[in-house]
C-alpha cells in the first residue's frame, strides 16, 4: 500500500470514529459511508495547493511550504 493510501486510510478511520461517537454514523450504515469518505480524503491528499494533482508527490503543507516526504 502506498504511503498516501495508508495515510488516507488512517485519516478516514479517525473521521469515521468521530462520526460514530457523535451518532452520525452507526454500525448499520458504516459501509455506506466509509468508502466515500476514504475516496474524498485520498482525493484531497492527492491535490496540490492550487487544487491540481501533483505527479511529483510533493504535498503542500503550508502556504509557501512543502513536504517532500
Short mmCIF file of N, CA and C in Angstrom, two decimals:
data_model
loop_
_atom_site.label_atom_id
_atom_site.label_comp_id
_atom_site.label_asym_id
_atom_site.label_seq_id
_atom_site.Cartn_x
_atom_site.Cartn_y
_atom_site.Cartn_z
N UNK A 1 0.85 -1.18 0.00
CA UNK A 1 0.00 0.00 0.00
C UNK A 1 0.90 1.23 0.00
N UNK A 2 0.58 2.20 -0.85
CA UNK A 2 1.33 3.44 -0.92
C UNK A 2 1.20 4.23 0.37
N UNK A 3 2.18 5.08 0.62
CA UNK A 3 2.17 5.92 1.81
C UNK A 3 0.92 6.80 1.85
N UNK A 4 0.54 7.38 0.70
CA UNK A 4 -0.63 8.25 0.64
C UNK A 4 -1.91 7.46 0.94
N UNK A 5 -2.01 6.26 0.42
CA UNK A 5 -3.19 5.43 0.68
C UNK A 5 -3.28 5.03 2.14
N UNK A 6 -2.13 4.74 2.73
CA UNK A 6 -2.09 4.39 4.14
C UNK A 6 -2.52 5.57 5.01
N UNK A 7 -2.04 6.75 4.66
CA UNK A 7 -2.42 7.96 5.39
C UNK A 7 -3.91 8.23 5.23
N UNK A 8 -4.43 8.06 4.02
CA UNK A 8 -5.86 8.26 3.77
C UNK A 8 -6.70 7.29 4.59
N UNK A 9 -6.25 6.06 4.69
CA UNK A 9 -6.97 5.07 5.49
C UNK A 9 -6.98 5.46 6.96
N UNK A 10 -5.85 5.90 7.47
CA UNK A 10 -5.73 6.31 8.86
C UNK A 10 -6.63 7.52 9.16
N UNK A 11 -6.60 8.52 8.29
CA UNK A 11 -7.42 9.71 8.47
C UNK A 11 -8.91 9.35 8.39
N UNK A 12 -9.26 8.51 7.43
CA UNK A 12 -10.66 8.09 7.28
C UNK A 12 -11.15 7.38 8.52
N UNK A 13 -10.32 6.50 9.09
CA UNK A 13 -10.70 5.80 10.32
C UNK A 13 -10.98 6.79 11.44
N UNK A 14 -10.14 7.81 11.57
CA UNK A 14 -10.33 8.81 12.62
C UNK A 14 -11.62 9.60 12.40
N UNK A 15 -11.90 9.97 11.16
CA UNK A 15 -13.12 10.71 10.86
C UNK A 15 -14.35 9.85 11.17
N UNK A 16 -14.33 8.60 10.71
CA UNK A 16 -15.48 7.72 10.93
C UNK A 16 -15.70 7.46 12.41
N UNK A 17 -14.63 7.28 13.17
CA UNK A 17 -14.76 7.07 14.62
C UNK A 17 -15.45 8.27 15.26
N UNK A 18 -15.05 9.48 14.86
CA UNK A 18 -15.70 10.68 15.41
C UNK A 18 -17.17 10.73 15.06
N UNK A 19 -17.51 10.36 13.82
CA UNK A 19 -18.91 10.34 13.42
C UNK A 19 -19.69 9.27 14.18
N UNK A 20 -19.09 8.14 14.45
CA UNK A 20 -19.75 7.10 15.23
C UNK A 20 -19.97 7.59 16.66
N UNK A 21 -18.95 8.23 17.24
CA UNK A 21 -19.06 8.74 18.61
C UNK A 21 -20.17 9.79 18.75
N UNK A 22 -20.38 10.57 17.71
CA UNK A 22 -21.41 11.60 17.77
C UNK A 22 -22.77 11.11 17.27
N UNK A 23 -22.84 9.87 16.83
CA UNK A 23 -24.11 9.29 16.41
C UNK A 23 -24.49 9.57 14.97
N UNK A 24 -23.59 10.17 14.20
CA UNK A 24 -23.91 10.48 12.80
C UNK A 24 -23.74 9.27 11.90
N UNK A 25 -22.91 8.31 12.32
CA UNK A 25 -22.74 7.04 11.61
C UNK A 25 -22.96 5.94 12.63
N UNK A 26 -23.68 4.90 12.21
CA UNK A 26 -23.92 3.76 13.10
C UNK A 26 -23.29 2.52 12.49
N UNK A 27 -23.14 1.46 13.29
CA UNK A 27 -22.61 0.22 12.72
C UNK A 27 -23.45 -0.28 11.54
N UNK A 28 -24.72 0.05 11.53
CA UNK A 28 -25.60 -0.39 10.46
C UNK A 28 -25.37 0.31 9.13
N UNK A 29 -24.86 1.55 9.17
CA UNK A 29 -24.63 2.26 7.91
C UNK A 29 -23.16 2.59 7.69
N UNK A 30 -22.28 1.95 8.43
CA UNK A 30 -20.84 2.16 8.34
C UNK A 30 -20.32 1.97 6.92
N UNK A 31 -20.67 0.87 6.27
CA UNK A 31 -20.14 0.58 4.94
C UNK A 31 -20.64 1.58 3.89
N UNK A 32 -21.79 2.16 4.13
CA UNK A 32 -22.34 3.15 3.21
C UNK A 32 -21.50 4.44 3.22
N UNK A 33 -20.86 4.73 4.33
CA UNK A 33 -20.13 5.99 4.48
C UNK A 33 -18.61 5.86 4.37
N UNK A 34 -18.05 4.73 4.77
CA UNK A 34 -16.59 4.61 4.83
C UNK A 34 -15.93 4.82 3.46
N UNK A 35 -16.43 4.15 2.43
CA UNK A 35 -15.84 4.24 1.09
C UNK A 35 -15.82 5.66 0.53
N UNK A 36 -16.96 6.35 0.54
CA UNK A 36 -16.95 7.72 0.02
C UNK A 36 -16.04 8.67 0.82
N UNK A 37 -15.98 8.50 2.13
CA UNK A 37 -15.09 9.34 2.94
C UNK A 37 -13.64 9.05 2.58
N UNK A 38 -13.29 7.77 2.45
CA UNK A 38 -11.92 7.39 2.08
C UNK A 38 -11.54 7.98 0.72
N UNK A 39 -12.43 7.88 -0.26
CA UNK A 39 -12.15 8.41 -1.59
C UNK A 39 -11.94 9.91 -1.56
N UNK A 40 -12.73 10.62 -0.78
CA UNK A 40 -12.58 12.08 -0.68
C UNK A 40 -11.27 12.45 0.01
N UNK A 41 -10.92 11.76 1.08
CA UNK A 41 -9.65 12.02 1.77
C UNK A 41 -8.49 11.75 0.82
N UNK A 42 -8.54 10.66 0.10
CA UNK A 42 -7.48 10.32 -0.86
C UNK A 42 -7.38 11.38 -1.95
N UNK A 43 -8.52 11.85 -2.44
CA UNK A 43 -8.53 12.88 -3.47
C UNK A 43 -7.89 14.17 -2.94
N UNK A 44 -8.22 14.56 -1.73
CA UNK A 44 -7.66 15.78 -1.15
C UNK A 44 -6.16 15.63 -0.93
N UNK A 45 -5.72 14.48 -0.48
CA UNK A 45 -4.29 14.26 -0.27
C UNK A 45 -3.52 14.28 -1.58
N UNK A 46 -4.19 14.01 -2.69
CA UNK A 46 -3.54 13.96 -3.99
C UNK A 46 -3.46 15.32 -4.66
N UNK A 47 -4.11 16.32 -4.09
CA UNK A 47 -4.12 17.65 -4.69
C UNK A 47 -2.92 18.47 -4.25
N UNK A 48 -2.53 19.39 -5.08
CA UNK A 48 -1.53 20.38 -4.72
C UNK A 48 -2.22 21.60 -4.17
N UNK A 49 -1.48 22.63 -3.87
CA UNK A 49 -2.04 23.85 -3.30
C UNK A 49 -3.05 24.50 -4.23
N UNK A 50 -2.83 24.42 -5.53
CA UNK A 50 -3.73 25.05 -6.50
C UNK A 50 -4.90 24.15 -6.87
N UNK A 51 -5.04 23.02 -6.20
CA UNK A 51 -6.14 22.12 -6.48
C UNK A 51 -5.86 21.10 -7.56
N UNK A 52 -4.68 21.13 -8.13
CA UNK A 52 -4.31 20.20 -9.18
C UNK A 52 -3.52 19.04 -8.58
N UNK A 53 -3.65 17.88 -9.17
CA UNK A 53 -2.89 16.71 -8.73
C UNK A 53 -1.41 16.98 -8.94
N UNK A 54 -0.58 16.53 -8.03
CA UNK A 54 0.86 16.72 -8.12
C UNK A 54 1.51 15.39 -8.43
N UNK A 55 1.93 15.15 -9.67
CA UNK A 55 2.52 13.86 -10.03
C UNK A 55 3.87 13.62 -9.38
N UNK A 56 4.53 14.69 -8.89
CA UNK A 56 5.85 14.51 -8.27
C UNK A 56 5.76 14.07 -6.82
N UNK A 57 4.56 13.99 -6.27
CA UNK A 57 4.38 13.52 -4.91
C UNK A 57 4.62 14.57 -3.84
N UNK A 58 4.90 15.81 -4.23
CA UNK A 58 5.12 16.88 -3.26
C UNK A 58 3.78 17.31 -2.70
N UNK A 59 3.70 17.36 -1.38
CA UNK A 59 2.47 17.82 -0.72
C UNK A 59 2.73 19.20 -0.15
N UNK A 60 1.80 20.11 -0.39
CA UNK A 60 1.90 21.43 0.20
C UNK A 60 1.38 21.34 1.61
N UNK A 61 2.18 21.76 2.59
CA UNK A 61 1.77 21.64 3.99
C UNK A 61 1.43 22.99 4.61
N UNK A 62 1.86 24.08 4.01
CA UNK A 62 1.54 25.41 4.49
C UNK A 62 1.77 26.36 3.34
N UNK A 63 1.21 27.54 3.43
CA UNK A 63 1.39 28.49 2.35
C UNK A 63 2.89 28.71 2.13
N UNK A 64 3.34 28.37 0.95
CA UNK A 64 4.75 28.52 0.63
C UNK A 64 5.62 27.38 1.09
N UNK A 65 5.06 26.47 1.89
CA UNK A 65 5.85 25.34 2.40
C UNK A 65 5.60 24.10 1.58
N UNK A 66 6.42 23.11 1.78
CA UNK A 66 6.21 21.84 1.08
C UNK A 66 6.81 20.71 1.88
N UNK A 67 6.34 19.55 1.57
CA UNK A 67 6.78 18.34 2.26
C UNK A 67 7.15 17.33 1.19
N UNK A 68 8.43 17.04 1.07
CA UNK A 68 8.88 16.10 0.05
C UNK A 68 8.78 14.65 0.50
N UNK A 69 8.28 14.42 1.69
CA UNK A 69 8.26 13.08 2.23
C UNK A 69 7.00 12.43 2.10
#
